[in-house]
Coordinates of C-alpha atoms in Angstrom, one line a residue:
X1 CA 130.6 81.7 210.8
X2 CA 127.0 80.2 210.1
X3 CA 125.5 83.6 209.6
X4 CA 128.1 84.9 206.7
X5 CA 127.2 82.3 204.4
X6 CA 123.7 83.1 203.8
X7 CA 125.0 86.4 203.1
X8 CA 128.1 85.2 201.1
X9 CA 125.1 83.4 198.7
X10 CA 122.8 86.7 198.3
X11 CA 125.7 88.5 197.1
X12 CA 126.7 85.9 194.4
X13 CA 123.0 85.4 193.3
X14 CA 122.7 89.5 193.2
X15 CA 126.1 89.6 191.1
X16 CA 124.8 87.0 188.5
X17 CA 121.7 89.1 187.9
X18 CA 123.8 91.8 185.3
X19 CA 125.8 89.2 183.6
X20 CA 122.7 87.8 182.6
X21 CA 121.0 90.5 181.4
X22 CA 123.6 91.3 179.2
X23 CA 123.8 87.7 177.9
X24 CA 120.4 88.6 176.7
X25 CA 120.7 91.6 175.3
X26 CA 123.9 90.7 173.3
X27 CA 121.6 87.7 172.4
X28 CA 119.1 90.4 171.2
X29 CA 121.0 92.8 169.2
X30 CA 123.0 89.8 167.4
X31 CA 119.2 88.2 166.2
X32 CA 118.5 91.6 164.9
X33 CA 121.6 92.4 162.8
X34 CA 121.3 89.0 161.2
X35 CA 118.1 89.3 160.5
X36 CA 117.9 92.8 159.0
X37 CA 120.9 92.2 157.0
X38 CA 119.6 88.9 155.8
X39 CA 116.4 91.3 154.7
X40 CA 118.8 93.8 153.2
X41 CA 120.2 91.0 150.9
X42 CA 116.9 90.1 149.7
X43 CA 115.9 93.7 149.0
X44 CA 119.0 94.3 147.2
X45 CA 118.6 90.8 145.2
X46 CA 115.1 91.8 144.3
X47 CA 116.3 95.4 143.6
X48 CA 119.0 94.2 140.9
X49 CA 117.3 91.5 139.8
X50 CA 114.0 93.7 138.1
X51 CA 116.6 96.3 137.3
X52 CA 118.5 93.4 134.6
X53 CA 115.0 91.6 133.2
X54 CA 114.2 95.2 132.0
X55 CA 115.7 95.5 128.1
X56 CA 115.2 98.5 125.8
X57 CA 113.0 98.3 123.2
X58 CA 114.3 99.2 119.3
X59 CA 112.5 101.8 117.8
X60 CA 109.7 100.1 114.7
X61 CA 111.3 99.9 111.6
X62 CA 109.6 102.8 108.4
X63 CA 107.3 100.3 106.5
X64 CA 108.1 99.4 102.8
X65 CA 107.1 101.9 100.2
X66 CA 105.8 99.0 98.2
X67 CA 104.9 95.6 98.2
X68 CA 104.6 94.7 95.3
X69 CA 106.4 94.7 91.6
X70 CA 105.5 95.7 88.2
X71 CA 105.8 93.0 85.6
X72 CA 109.1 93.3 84.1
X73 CA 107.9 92.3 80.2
X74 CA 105.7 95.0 80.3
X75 CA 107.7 97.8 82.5
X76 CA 108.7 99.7 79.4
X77 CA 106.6 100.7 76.4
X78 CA 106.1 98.6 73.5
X79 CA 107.1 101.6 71.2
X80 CA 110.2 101.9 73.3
X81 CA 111.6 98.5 72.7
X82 CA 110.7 98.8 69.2
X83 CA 113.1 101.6 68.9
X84 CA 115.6 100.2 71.2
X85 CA 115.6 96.4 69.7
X86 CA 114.6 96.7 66.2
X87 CA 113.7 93.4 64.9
X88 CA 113.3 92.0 68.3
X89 CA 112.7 88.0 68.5
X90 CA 110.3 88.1 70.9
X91 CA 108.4 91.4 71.2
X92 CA 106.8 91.0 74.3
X93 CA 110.1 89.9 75.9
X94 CA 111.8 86.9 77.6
X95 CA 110.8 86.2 81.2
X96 CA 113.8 85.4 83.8
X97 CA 112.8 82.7 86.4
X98 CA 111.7 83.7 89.8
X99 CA 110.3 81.9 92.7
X100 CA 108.4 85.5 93.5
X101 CA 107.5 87.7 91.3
X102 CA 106.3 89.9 94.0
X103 CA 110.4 90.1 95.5
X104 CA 112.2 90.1 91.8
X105 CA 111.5 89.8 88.4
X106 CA 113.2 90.5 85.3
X107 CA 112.9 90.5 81.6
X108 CA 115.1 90.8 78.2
X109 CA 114.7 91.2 74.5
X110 CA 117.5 91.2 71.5
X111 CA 117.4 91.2 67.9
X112 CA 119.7 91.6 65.0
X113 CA 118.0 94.5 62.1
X114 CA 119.5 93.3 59.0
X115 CA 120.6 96.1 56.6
X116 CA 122.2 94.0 53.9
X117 CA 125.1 95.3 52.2
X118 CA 125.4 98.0 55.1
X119 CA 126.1 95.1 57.7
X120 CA 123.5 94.3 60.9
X121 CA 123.2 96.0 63.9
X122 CA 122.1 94.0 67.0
X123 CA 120.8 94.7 70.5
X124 CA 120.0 93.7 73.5
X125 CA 118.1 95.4 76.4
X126 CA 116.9 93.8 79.9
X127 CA 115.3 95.3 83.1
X128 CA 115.6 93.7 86.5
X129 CA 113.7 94.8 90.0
X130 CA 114.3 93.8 93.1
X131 CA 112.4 94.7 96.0
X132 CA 113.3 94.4 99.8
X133 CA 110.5 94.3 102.6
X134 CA 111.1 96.1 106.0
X135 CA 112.3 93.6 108.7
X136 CA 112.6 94.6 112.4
X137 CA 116.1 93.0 112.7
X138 CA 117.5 93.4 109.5
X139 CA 116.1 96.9 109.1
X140 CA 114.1 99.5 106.6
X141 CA 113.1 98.4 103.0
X142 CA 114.6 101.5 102.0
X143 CA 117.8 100.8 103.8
X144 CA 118.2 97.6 102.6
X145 CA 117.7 98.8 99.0
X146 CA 120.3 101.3 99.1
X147 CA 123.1 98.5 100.3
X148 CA 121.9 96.6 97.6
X149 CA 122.1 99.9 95.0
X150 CA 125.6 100.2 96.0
X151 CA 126.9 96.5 95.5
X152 CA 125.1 96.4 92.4
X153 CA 127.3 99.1 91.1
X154 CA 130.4 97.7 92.4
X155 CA 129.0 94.6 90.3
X156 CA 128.9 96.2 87.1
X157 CA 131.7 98.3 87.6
X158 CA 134.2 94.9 88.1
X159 CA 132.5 93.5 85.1
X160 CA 135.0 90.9 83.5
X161 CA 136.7 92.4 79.9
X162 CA 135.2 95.8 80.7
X163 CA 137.2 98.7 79.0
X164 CA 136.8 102.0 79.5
X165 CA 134.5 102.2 82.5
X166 CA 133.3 105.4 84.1
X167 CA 130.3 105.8 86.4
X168 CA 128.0 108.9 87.0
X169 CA 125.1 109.9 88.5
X170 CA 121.7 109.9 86.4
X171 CA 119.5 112.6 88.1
X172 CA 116.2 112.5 87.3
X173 CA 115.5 108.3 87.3
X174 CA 113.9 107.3 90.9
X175 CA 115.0 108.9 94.4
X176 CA 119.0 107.8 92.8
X177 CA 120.9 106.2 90.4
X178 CA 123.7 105.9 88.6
X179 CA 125.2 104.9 85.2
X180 CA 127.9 102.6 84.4
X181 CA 129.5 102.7 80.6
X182 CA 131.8 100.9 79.4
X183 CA 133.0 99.0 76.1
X184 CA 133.7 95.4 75.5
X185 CA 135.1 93.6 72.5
X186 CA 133.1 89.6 72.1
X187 CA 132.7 87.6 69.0
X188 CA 135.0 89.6 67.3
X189 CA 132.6 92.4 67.4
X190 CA 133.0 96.0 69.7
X191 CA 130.2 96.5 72.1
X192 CA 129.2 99.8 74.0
X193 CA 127.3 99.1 77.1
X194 CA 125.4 100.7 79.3
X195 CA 123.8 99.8 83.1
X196 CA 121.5 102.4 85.0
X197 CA 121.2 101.3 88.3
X198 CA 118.2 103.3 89.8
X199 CA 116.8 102.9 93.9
X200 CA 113.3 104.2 94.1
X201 CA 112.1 103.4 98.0
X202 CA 112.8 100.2 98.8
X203 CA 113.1 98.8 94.9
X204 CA 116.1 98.7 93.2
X205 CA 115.7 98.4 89.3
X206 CA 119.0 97.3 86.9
X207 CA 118.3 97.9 83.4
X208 CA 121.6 97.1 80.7
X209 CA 121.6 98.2 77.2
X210 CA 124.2 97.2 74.9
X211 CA 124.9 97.3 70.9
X212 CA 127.7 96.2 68.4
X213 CA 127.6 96.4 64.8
X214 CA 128.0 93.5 62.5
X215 CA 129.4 92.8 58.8
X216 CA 130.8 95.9 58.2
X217 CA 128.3 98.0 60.0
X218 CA 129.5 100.7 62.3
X219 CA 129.3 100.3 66.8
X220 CA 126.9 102.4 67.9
X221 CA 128.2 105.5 69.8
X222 CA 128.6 104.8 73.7
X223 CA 126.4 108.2 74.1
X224 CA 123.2 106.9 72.0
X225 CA 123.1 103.8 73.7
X226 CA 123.6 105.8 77.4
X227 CA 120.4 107.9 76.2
X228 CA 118.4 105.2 74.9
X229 CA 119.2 102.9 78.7
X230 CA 117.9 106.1 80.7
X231 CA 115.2 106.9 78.7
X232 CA 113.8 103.3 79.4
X233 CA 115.5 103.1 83.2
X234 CA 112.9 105.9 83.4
X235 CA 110.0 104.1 82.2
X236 CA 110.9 101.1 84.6
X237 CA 110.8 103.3 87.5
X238 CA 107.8 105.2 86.7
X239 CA 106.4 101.4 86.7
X240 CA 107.1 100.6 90.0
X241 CA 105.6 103.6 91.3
X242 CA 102.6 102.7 89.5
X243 CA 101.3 99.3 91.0
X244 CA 99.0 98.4 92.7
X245 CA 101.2 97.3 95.5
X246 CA 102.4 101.3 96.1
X247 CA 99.4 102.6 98.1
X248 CA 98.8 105.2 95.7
X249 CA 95.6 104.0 94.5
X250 CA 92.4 105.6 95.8
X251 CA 89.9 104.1 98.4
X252 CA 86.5 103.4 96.9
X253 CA 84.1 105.5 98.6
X254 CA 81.6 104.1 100.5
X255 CA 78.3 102.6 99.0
X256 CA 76.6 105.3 100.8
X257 CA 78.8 107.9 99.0
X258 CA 78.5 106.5 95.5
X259 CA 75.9 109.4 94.4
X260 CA 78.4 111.9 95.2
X261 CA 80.8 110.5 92.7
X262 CA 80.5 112.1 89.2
X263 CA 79.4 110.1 86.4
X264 CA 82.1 109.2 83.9
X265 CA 83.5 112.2 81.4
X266 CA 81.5 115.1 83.8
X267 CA 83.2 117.1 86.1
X268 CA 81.8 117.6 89.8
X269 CA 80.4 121.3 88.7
X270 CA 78.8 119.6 86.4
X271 CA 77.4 117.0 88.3
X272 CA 75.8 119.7 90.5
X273 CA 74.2 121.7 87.7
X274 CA 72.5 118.4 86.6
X275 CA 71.1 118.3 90.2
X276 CA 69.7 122.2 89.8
X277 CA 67.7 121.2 86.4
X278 CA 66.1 118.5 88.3
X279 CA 65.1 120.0 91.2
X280 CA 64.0 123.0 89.1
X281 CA 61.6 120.3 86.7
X282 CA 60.3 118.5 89.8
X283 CA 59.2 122.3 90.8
X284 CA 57.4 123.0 87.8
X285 CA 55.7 119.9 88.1
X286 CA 54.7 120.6 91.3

């Protein structure tokens, strides 16, 4: 009896051995499970997280054709509104108000040519621009002058006590336009009328023309006074395109450069046959 317990305690402490050892290696596997999915989180947090800070970039916006504006008073020729407002009260025109001339400007003239026993005939003519600048969130010059082209026409078209209308394209004035007629009965007198409203790049230019005839005297005919607005639609356009503002002018050469530049009324040939005489004279000399 004293000999088997001794041996009844080895074969407890040997049995305890395994349970142990895989207490620990449940321990084991458990602390790396947690610990690689706890890593997997964080890799996957990381992973998403640079995937949502990144944000596509909008394409630039065109730049403006031009940034600046011609002045309106002086946008169509003298000789023009002589013909178009005889008898004009101001011949260089009527200024609107602006807070920058370089964005819109506009100008108007009207006059009443007294023919005596034949009655009056009176005019009045006025040119507006308006130019939009290219704006990353808003969008291109050019776009935003076209939106603008087409409300402006909606404008004219809805004007109140207009009779008649019709709108049609005017080919030929700027990159497009269009022409809005119509006749209108004020003061007791008939008016024809006429709006060309032109888009060249990212300027949009309204020009209205309108007529009536007083004491006795005949209304001018709805076609003349549709020529006479396109012919000076065209000459406010061609304005635009010719300031300063367009990027059409010419870089000044260099000072380096200057000599190459032909002298004023000579041609470049001629410029170069003016340098063969003088090295041919400083030869005789020689």
């Amino acid at each position: 009896m004293h000999r088997s317990a001794p041996r009844l305690s080895r074969i407890l402490a040997c049995a305890a051995v395994p349970l142990m050892l895989v207490a620990v290696g449940c321990s084991s596997d458990s602390g790396s499970g947690s610990g690689s999915g706890a890593e997997g989180k964080k890799n996957a947090g990381s992973s998403s997280s640079g995937t949502g800070s990144t944000k596509p970039t909008k394409p630039a916006v065109e730049p403006a054709k031009f940034t600046d504006l011609p002045d309106a008073c002086t946008s169509i020729a003298k000789k023009t509104i002589a013909e178009l407002v005889p008898e004009a009260k101001k011949k260089g025109g009527t200024a609107g108000r602006s807070s920058d001339l370089s964005v819109r400007g506009s100008c108007s003239w009207n006059g009443l040519d007294d023919k005596g026993v034949k009655g009056s005939q009176y005019r009045w003519l006025d040119v507006a621009f308006t130019r939009f600048g290219s704006d990353q969130s808003l969008g291109s010059g050019a776009a935003r002058a076209t939106e603008d082209y087409t409300k402006q026409i909606t404008k004219e078209k809805a004007s109140e006590g207009a009779q008649k209308v019709a709108a049609v394209a005017a080919p030929g004035i700027g990159d497009e336009a269009t022409a809005i007629t119509y006749s209108l009965n004020k003061t007791d007198e008939d008016f024809e009328n006429a709006t060309i409203v032109a888009r060249t790049g990212n300027v949009v230019v309204t020009l209205t023309y309108n007529g009536a005839g007083y004491a006795g005297a005949k209304t001018p005919s709805a076609a003349d006074i549709l020529k006479d607005a396109q012919k000076a639609a065209k000459e406010a356009v061609a304005a635009v395109g010719a300031t300063a503002g367009s990027g059409s002018a010419q870089a000044t050469p260099p000072a380096g450069d200057a000599k190459k530049t032909p002298s004023a009324g000579k041609t470049e040939d001629d410029g170069k046959k003016d340098d063969k005489k003088a090295s041919a004279k400083a030869t005789a000399k020689s």
